[in-house]
Short mmCIF file of C-alpha atoms in Angstrom, two decimals:
data_model
loop_
_atom_site.label_atom_id
_atom_site.label_comp_id
_atom_site.label_asym_id
_atom_site.label_seq_id
_atom_site.Cartn_x
_atom_site.Cartn_y
_atom_site.Cartn_z
CA MET A 1 41.40 0.70 -107.03
CA LYS A 2 44.56 0.02 -105.08
CA LYS A 3 44.72 3.64 -103.90
CA LYS A 4 41.11 3.40 -102.75
CA TRP A 5 41.90 0.45 -100.47
CA ILE A 6 44.97 2.25 -99.11
CA TRP A 7 42.78 5.21 -98.09
CA ILE A 8 40.19 2.91 -96.53
CA CYS A 9 42.89 1.16 -94.48
CA MET A 10 44.29 4.49 -93.32
CA LEU A 11 40.88 5.71 -92.20
CA LEU A 12 40.19 2.48 -90.34
CA THR A 13 43.58 2.72 -88.61
CA ILE A 14 42.85 6.29 -87.52
CA ALA A 15 39.37 5.33 -86.28
CA VAL A 16 40.75 2.42 -84.24
CA GLY A 17 43.42 4.69 -82.83
CA ILE A 18 40.85 7.25 -81.72
CA CYS A 19 38.73 4.55 -80.09
CA VAL A 20 41.72 3.18 -78.22
CA PHE A 21 42.98 6.60 -77.15
CA PHE A 22 39.59 7.77 -75.91
CA SER A 23 38.37 4.47 -74.49
CA ILE A 24 36.64 4.40 -71.13
CA ASP A 25 39.64 2.67 -69.54
CA LYS A 26 41.84 5.60 -70.55
CA LEU A 27 39.36 7.98 -68.88
CA ILE A 28 39.35 6.01 -65.62
CA ILE A 29 42.72 6.61 -63.99
CA GLU A 30 42.32 4.63 -60.76
CA ARG A 31 39.76 2.57 -58.86
CA ASN A 32 39.11 2.42 -55.12
CA ASN A 33 39.26 -1.09 -53.67
CA GLU A 34 38.31 -0.14 -50.12
CA SER A 35 34.90 -1.24 -48.87
CA LEU A 36 32.13 1.24 -48.12
CA ASP A 37 31.73 2.09 -44.44
CA ALA A 38 28.91 -0.07 -43.11
CA ASN A 39 27.27 2.98 -41.49
CA TYR A 40 26.23 4.19 -44.95
CA ALA A 41 25.23 0.89 -46.56
CA SER A 42 21.51 1.49 -45.98
CA PHE A 43 21.39 4.94 -47.63
CA GLN A 44 19.25 4.95 -50.81
CA GLU A 45 19.04 7.15 -53.87
CA ILE A 46 15.90 9.30 -53.96
CA ASN A 47 13.77 7.82 -56.72
CA GLU A 48 10.52 5.89 -57.18
CA HIS A 49 12.21 2.78 -55.74
CA TYR A 50 13.05 4.38 -52.36
CA ARG A 51 11.73 2.22 -49.54
CA SER A 52 11.50 3.23 -45.89
CA GLY A 53 9.48 2.40 -42.83
CA THR A 54 9.25 6.10 -42.02
CA PHE A 55 9.04 7.97 -45.33
CA GLU A 56 7.01 7.71 -48.51
CA VAL A 57 8.68 8.87 -51.75
CA ALA A 58 6.70 9.45 -54.94
CA LEU A 59 7.63 10.76 -58.38
CA VAL A 60 5.10 13.55 -58.97
CA ALA A 61 6.52 15.18 -62.10
CA LYS A 62 8.77 14.14 -64.96
CA VAL A 63 9.41 16.15 -68.09
CA VAL A 64 11.28 15.45 -71.29
CA VAL A 65 12.01 19.02 -72.32
CA SER A 66 15.74 19.79 -72.45
CA SER A 67 17.07 22.09 -69.75
CA ALA A 68 18.65 24.29 -72.40
CA ALA A 69 15.25 25.00 -73.93
CA SER A 70 13.60 25.49 -70.53
CA PRO A 71 15.97 25.91 -67.59
CA ASN A 72 13.15 25.54 -65.04
CA PRO A 73 10.69 23.07 -66.57
CA ILE A 74 8.99 22.32 -63.23
CA ARG A 75 7.65 25.14 -61.06
CA ILE A 76 5.67 25.26 -57.81
CA PHE A 77 3.76 28.32 -56.63
CA SER A 78 1.32 29.03 -53.82
CA SER A 79 -2.40 29.26 -54.45
CA VAL A 80 -5.80 29.48 -52.74
CA ASN A 81 -7.34 26.93 -50.36
CA ASP A 82 -4.00 26.43 -48.63
CA GLN A 83 -2.74 24.52 -51.68
CA LEU A 84 0.17 24.60 -54.09
CA ILE A 85 0.09 24.58 -57.89
CA LEU A 86 2.71 22.50 -59.68
CA GLY A 87 3.33 23.48 -63.30
CA CYS A 88 5.28 21.32 -65.76
CA ASP A 89 6.42 21.94 -69.31
CA ALA A 90 4.51 19.37 -71.32
CA ARG A 91 6.72 19.31 -74.39
CA VAL A 92 7.07 15.94 -76.07
CA ASP A 93 7.21 17.21 -79.65
CA GLU A 94 7.12 20.46 -81.61
CA GLU A 95 3.32 20.73 -81.37
CA THR A 96 3.30 20.57 -77.56
CA LYS A 97 6.35 22.74 -76.85
CA ASP A 98 4.25 25.53 -75.28
CA ASP A 99 1.76 23.30 -73.45
CA THR A 100 1.73 23.04 -69.66
CA ARG A 101 0.34 20.57 -67.14
CA TYR A 102 -0.85 21.94 -63.80
CA TYR A 103 -1.51 19.96 -60.60
CA LYS A 104 -3.11 21.04 -57.34
CA ILE A 105 -1.22 19.76 -54.31
CA ASP A 106 -3.35 19.91 -51.17
CA LYS A 107 -2.02 20.42 -47.66
CA THR A 108 -1.66 16.66 -47.12
CA GLY A 109 0.71 16.42 -50.09
CA LYS A 110 -1.79 14.69 -52.39
CA VAL A 111 -2.59 15.65 -55.98
CA ALA A 112 -6.15 16.96 -55.68
CA ASP A 113 -6.77 17.94 -59.31
CA SER A 114 -4.99 18.54 -62.58
CA ILE A 115 -5.47 20.37 -65.85
CA TYR A 116 -3.72 20.23 -69.22
CA ASP A 117 -3.26 23.67 -70.74
CA ALA A 118 -2.73 23.26 -74.48
CA TYR A 119 -1.34 26.54 -75.80
CA ASP A 120 -3.62 27.96 -78.48
CA GLY A 121 -2.62 31.60 -78.47
CA TYR A 122 -3.58 32.25 -74.84
CA TRP A 123 -1.28 32.65 -71.83
CA ALA A 124 -2.51 31.49 -68.43
CA GLN A 125 -2.16 34.07 -65.65
CA PHE A 126 -2.71 32.60 -62.16
CA ILE A 127 -4.19 35.19 -59.82
CA ASP A 128 -5.57 33.75 -56.58
CA ASP A 129 -9.05 32.32 -57.39
CA PHE A 130 -8.64 32.69 -61.14
CA ILE A 131 -6.75 31.74 -64.26
CA VAL A 132 -7.01 34.68 -66.63
CA TYR A 133 -6.27 33.62 -70.20
CA THR A 134 -4.82 36.58 -72.07
CA SER A 135 -4.16 36.94 -75.78
CA ASP A 136 -3.89 39.54 -78.52
CA ARG A 137 -7.60 39.11 -79.22
CA ASP A 138 -10.48 37.96 -76.99
CA ASP A 139 -9.79 36.90 -73.40
CA TYR A 140 -11.49 34.70 -70.82
CA TYR A 141 -11.06 33.37 -67.27
CA THR A 142 -11.92 30.35 -65.15
CA THR A 143 -12.05 29.61 -61.42
CA TRP A 144 -10.11 26.33 -61.60
CA PRO A 145 -7.66 27.23 -58.80
CA LEU A 146 -10.57 27.85 -56.44
CA ASN A 147 -13.04 25.08 -57.21
CA GLY A 148 -11.87 23.11 -60.25
CA ASP A 149 -14.36 24.85 -62.55
CA THR A 150 -13.06 25.19 -66.12
CA VAL A 151 -16.12 26.99 -67.55
CA ARG A 152 -14.94 29.92 -69.67
CA HIS A 153 -16.14 33.35 -68.59
CA LYS A 154 -15.62 36.12 -71.11
CA VAL A 155 -13.60 39.15 -70.04
CA ILE A 156 -15.72 42.27 -70.55
CA GLU A 157 -14.00 44.74 -72.88
CA LEU A 158 -14.08 48.52 -72.49
CA ASN A 159 -13.09 50.88 -75.30
CA ALA A 160 -12.80 47.95 -77.71
CA ASP A 161 -13.44 50.33 -80.62
CA LEU A 162 -10.77 52.75 -79.29
CA SER A 163 -13.28 55.59 -79.32
CA TRP A 164 -12.30 57.02 -75.94
CA ASP A 165 -10.07 60.06 -75.95
CA HIS A 166 -6.71 60.10 -74.14
CA GLU A 167 -8.06 61.89 -71.05
CA LYS A 168 -10.90 59.40 -70.57
CA VAL A 169 -8.57 56.40 -70.93
CA SER A 170 -6.02 57.90 -68.51
CA ALA A 171 -8.74 58.61 -65.95
CA GLY A 172 -10.06 55.06 -66.33
CA VAL A 173 -6.63 53.51 -65.77
CA LYS A 174 -6.07 55.74 -62.73
CA ALA A 175 -9.40 54.68 -61.21
CA ILE A 176 -8.68 51.01 -61.90
CA LYS A 177 -5.31 51.18 -60.17
CA ALA A 178 -6.87 52.91 -57.18
CA THR A 179 -9.91 50.69 -56.62
CA ALA A 180 -9.66 47.29 -58.36
CA LYS A 181 -8.83 44.24 -56.25
CA TYR A 182 -6.54 42.96 -59.00
CA TRP A 183 -5.15 44.73 -62.04
CA PHE A 184 -2.29 44.29 -64.49
CA PHE A 185 -1.12 45.47 -67.90
CA SER A 186 -0.17 43.59 -71.05
CA SER A 187 0.93 45.00 -74.40
CA PHE A 188 1.32 43.83 -77.98
CA ALA A 189 1.87 45.19 -81.47
CA ASN A 190 -0.30 44.62 -84.51
CA GLU A 191 0.79 45.87 -87.94
CA GLY A 192 3.28 48.23 -86.30
CA ILE A 193 0.77 49.73 -83.85
CA TRP A 194 1.18 49.12 -80.12
CA TYR A 195 -1.72 48.48 -77.75
CA ARG A 196 -1.94 48.21 -73.98
CA LYS A 197 -4.65 46.26 -72.22
CA THR A 198 -5.49 46.97 -68.58
CA TYR A 199 -7.03 43.88 -67.01
CA PHE A 200 -8.87 44.33 -63.71
CA TYR A 201 -11.30 42.58 -61.38
CA ALA A 202 -14.31 44.59 -60.27
CA ASP A 203 -18.01 43.91 -59.60
CA ARG A 204 -17.19 40.19 -59.32
CA GLN A 205 -16.00 39.90 -62.89
CA TRP A 206 -12.89 40.43 -64.98
CA LYS A 207 -12.77 43.34 -67.40
CA LEU A 208 -10.18 45.02 -69.58
CA LEU A 209 -9.64 48.52 -70.92
CA TRP A 210 -8.12 48.94 -74.39
CA GLN A 211 -5.62 51.68 -75.09
CA LYS A 212 -3.78 52.60 -78.27
CA MET A 213 -0.18 53.57 -77.51
CA PRO A 214 2.08 56.08 -79.31
CA GLY A 215 4.89 53.55 -79.78
CA TYR A 216 6.79 50.60 -78.30
CA THR A 217 5.31 49.73 -74.89
CA ASP A 218 7.14 47.66 -72.31
CA ILE A 219 5.39 46.39 -69.17
CA PRO A 220 7.55 46.33 -66.02
CA ASN A 221 7.17 43.38 -63.65
CA GLU A 222 5.54 45.50 -60.95
CA GLU A 223 2.68 46.25 -63.35
CA SER A 224 2.37 42.81 -64.93
CA SER A 225 0.53 39.72 -63.76
CA ASN A 226 3.84 38.27 -62.52
CA ARG A 227 3.51 40.10 -59.23
CA TYR A 228 0.53 37.96 -58.25
CA ARG A 229 2.37 34.68 -58.62
CA LYS A 230 5.10 33.67 -56.19
CA ASP A 231 7.20 30.71 -57.27
CA ILE A 232 8.47 28.91 -54.18
CA PHE A 233 10.41 26.18 -55.99
CA ARG A 234 11.83 25.67 -59.48
CA SER A 235 13.73 22.69 -60.83
CA GLY A 236 17.10 23.39 -62.39
CA GLU A 237 18.00 26.17 -59.96
CA TYR A 238 21.72 25.56 -59.87
CA GLY A 239 24.02 27.08 -57.32
CA PHE A 240 27.31 26.34 -55.61
CA GLU A 241 25.97 27.17 -52.15
CA ARG A 242 24.61 24.01 -50.57
CA PRO A 243 21.40 24.59 -48.55
CA ASP A 244 22.09 25.00 -44.83
CA ASP A 245 19.66 22.22 -43.94
CA VAL A 246 21.35 19.60 -46.14
CA LYS A 247 24.57 18.04 -44.85
CA LEU A 248 27.11 15.95 -46.76
CA LEU A 249 27.98 13.30 -44.20
CA TYR A 250 30.43 11.25 -46.21
CA PHE A 251 31.86 10.86 -49.69
CA TYR A 252 32.88 7.41 -50.88
CA PRO A 253 35.30 7.58 -53.86
CA GLU A 254 34.87 4.81 -56.43
CA GLU A 255 36.97 5.77 -59.46
CA LYS A 256 39.31 8.56 -60.41
CA ILE A 257 38.23 9.87 -63.79
CA LYS A 258 38.78 12.60 -66.32
CA TYR A 259 35.87 14.97 -66.93
CA TYR A 260 35.24 18.48 -68.18
CA HIS A 261 33.98 21.82 -66.96
CA ILE A 262 32.16 23.53 -69.81
CA ILE A 263 32.17 27.27 -69.22
CA GLY A 264 29.86 28.35 -72.03
CA GLY A 265 29.92 31.52 -74.06
CA GLY A 266 32.12 29.91 -76.72
CA ASP A 267 34.72 28.72 -74.23
CA GLY A 268 35.63 25.09 -74.69
CA GLY A 269 36.13 24.57 -70.96
CA PHE A 270 38.88 22.58 -69.26
CA SER A 271 39.54 19.02 -68.15
CA VAL A 272 39.80 17.81 -64.56
CA TYR A 273 41.02 14.60 -62.91
CA ASN A 274 39.11 13.78 -59.74
CA TRP A 275 37.36 11.01 -57.83
CA ARG A 276 33.78 10.13 -58.68
CA GLY A 277 31.69 8.17 -56.21
CA ARG A 278 28.71 8.27 -53.90
CA GLY A 279 27.71 11.08 -51.58
CA PHE A 280 25.75 10.44 -48.38
CA PHE A 281 23.51 13.25 -47.18
CA GLU A 282 20.94 14.03 -44.54
CA THR A 283 18.25 16.63 -44.01
CA SER A 284 15.12 16.98 -41.89
CA ILE A 285 11.58 16.32 -43.16
CA ALA A 286 8.67 16.95 -40.81
CA GLY A 287 11.09 16.95 -37.89
CA LYS A 288 12.51 13.54 -38.75
CA ASN A 289 16.00 12.77 -40.01
CA PHE A 290 15.98 11.87 -43.71
CA GLN A 291 19.07 10.25 -45.24
CA PHE A 292 19.82 9.69 -48.91
CA MET A 293 22.59 8.75 -51.33
CA VAL A 294 23.66 10.48 -54.56
CA PRO A 295 25.60 8.43 -57.17
CA GLN A 296 28.02 9.71 -59.85
CA LEU A 297 29.05 12.55 -57.55
CA VAL A 298 32.33 14.45 -57.54
CA VAL A 299 33.40 16.86 -54.82
CA GLU A 300 35.81 19.67 -55.58
CA ASN A 301 37.62 21.74 -52.96
CA GLU A 302 39.55 24.50 -54.70
CA LYS A 303 41.96 26.90 -53.04
CA HIS A 304 40.63 29.88 -55.00
CA ASP A 305 37.18 29.24 -53.50
CA GLY A 306 38.39 28.97 -49.91
CA PHE A 307 38.33 25.15 -50.12
CA LYS A 308 34.52 25.12 -50.03
CA SER A 309 32.97 21.90 -51.30
CA SER A 310 31.44 22.21 -54.77
CA LEU A 311 29.28 19.31 -55.90
CA TYR A 312 28.93 17.99 -59.45
CA ILE A 313 27.38 15.05 -61.26
CA VAL A 314 29.41 13.31 -63.99
CA ARG A 315 27.28 10.82 -65.95
CA GLU A 316 30.13 9.17 -67.85
CA PRO A 317 33.95 9.31 -67.65
CA GLY A 318 35.13 11.94 -70.09
CA ALA A 319 31.79 13.78 -70.06
CA SER A 320 31.11 17.31 -68.91
CA CYS A 321 29.92 17.80 -65.34
CA ASP A 322 26.65 19.29 -64.11
CA ILE A 323 26.35 21.30 -60.91
CA TYR A 324 24.53 19.29 -58.26
CA ASN A 325 22.30 21.24 -55.91
CA PRO A 326 20.45 19.12 -53.29
CA ALA A 327 17.33 21.25 -53.71
CA PHE A 328 14.43 20.70 -51.30
CA TYR A 329 11.30 22.67 -50.57
CA HIS A 330 9.94 21.90 -47.11
CA SER A 331 6.24 22.64 -46.75
CA PRO A 332 4.98 23.85 -43.36
CA HIS A 333 2.40 21.05 -43.65
CA GLY A 334 5.07 18.38 -43.25
CA PHE A 335 5.91 17.18 -46.76
CA SER A 336 8.86 18.09 -48.96
CA PHE A 337 9.74 18.33 -52.64
CA TYR A 338 13.11 17.27 -54.02
CA SER A 339 14.52 17.77 -57.50
CA PRO A 340 17.72 15.85 -58.36
CA ASP A 341 17.86 17.47 -61.80
CA PRO A 342 15.70 19.82 -63.92
CA LYS A 343 13.53 17.03 -65.29
CA GLN A 344 12.28 15.26 -62.15
CA LEU A 345 10.41 16.16 -58.97
CA PHE A 346 9.77 13.89 -56.01
CA LEU A 347 7.41 14.36 -53.07
CA ILE A 348 8.57 13.03 -49.71
CA LYS A 349 6.38 12.75 -46.63
CA VAL A 350 6.15 10.84 -43.38
CA LYS A 351 4.01 7.71 -43.56
#
């Protein structure tokens, strides 16, 4: 019994020692006592609490999916009717991990319509007026991007019984590629046999041509549906090059801390001592000067990188840092999107 208490005391002593050694105070080396320049006192962080007589800021998308599971959980791509489609990973649990929410953003910057796409074995392919839902079995399409209609229209299948000979299938694919307004391939395997499906739009309806393949079949991007969708903005697009239209006006150091760069690939990274504080930035939205503040910012100027400013966010002293990229998409219609991190998207426009 005595030995048991000795071991308990030793463990408690070690635990207290670790807490003391790695306490927050030990990770904060120095604090800045100088006051913030009054010229920057009015700068605000971009969030749902931003208030301005000139600009309106709204949170239009927020996701809970981890960036490791989905590095770009919020995407924006162009669509018909001079509108944008905003797609968000809808994951909140295991059952919804493949679901997606889509929003139509009209040319005034308003959400005009939305749809929840619960994954049930179909993948949504956005092609101008249509969403073509493809799968390994039956397929269908809607005209939601065009007019909000979610009525399912069946894709007409050709050679579903695989009775066509090779020459007839090859001739059919050649004719489709030469004449169809839209066409793309998809492939899949079933019980070790590979199939290719040629989807195409003709005679004001979507059709597909079945084809049995001799073996593994890969579809290059230039022959897939991806070529019809152009993403113009994605959250979580990290980079060290700051956009040319975003200027760091001033950095106000608040505390010198220890933090870590995690390299990845099994490397444990390395520790850094540097000042963390607030960054004050400006950009242009609809021809007007837009100013904002970023907290928990560190600025690194390394000799090996030509003393260029690299920006990072450090949430807590002693934590690993995240690359900060002041990412904006400026619409020609006068509104802008801003993503401070992979999980949030704000819309900014002139009042």
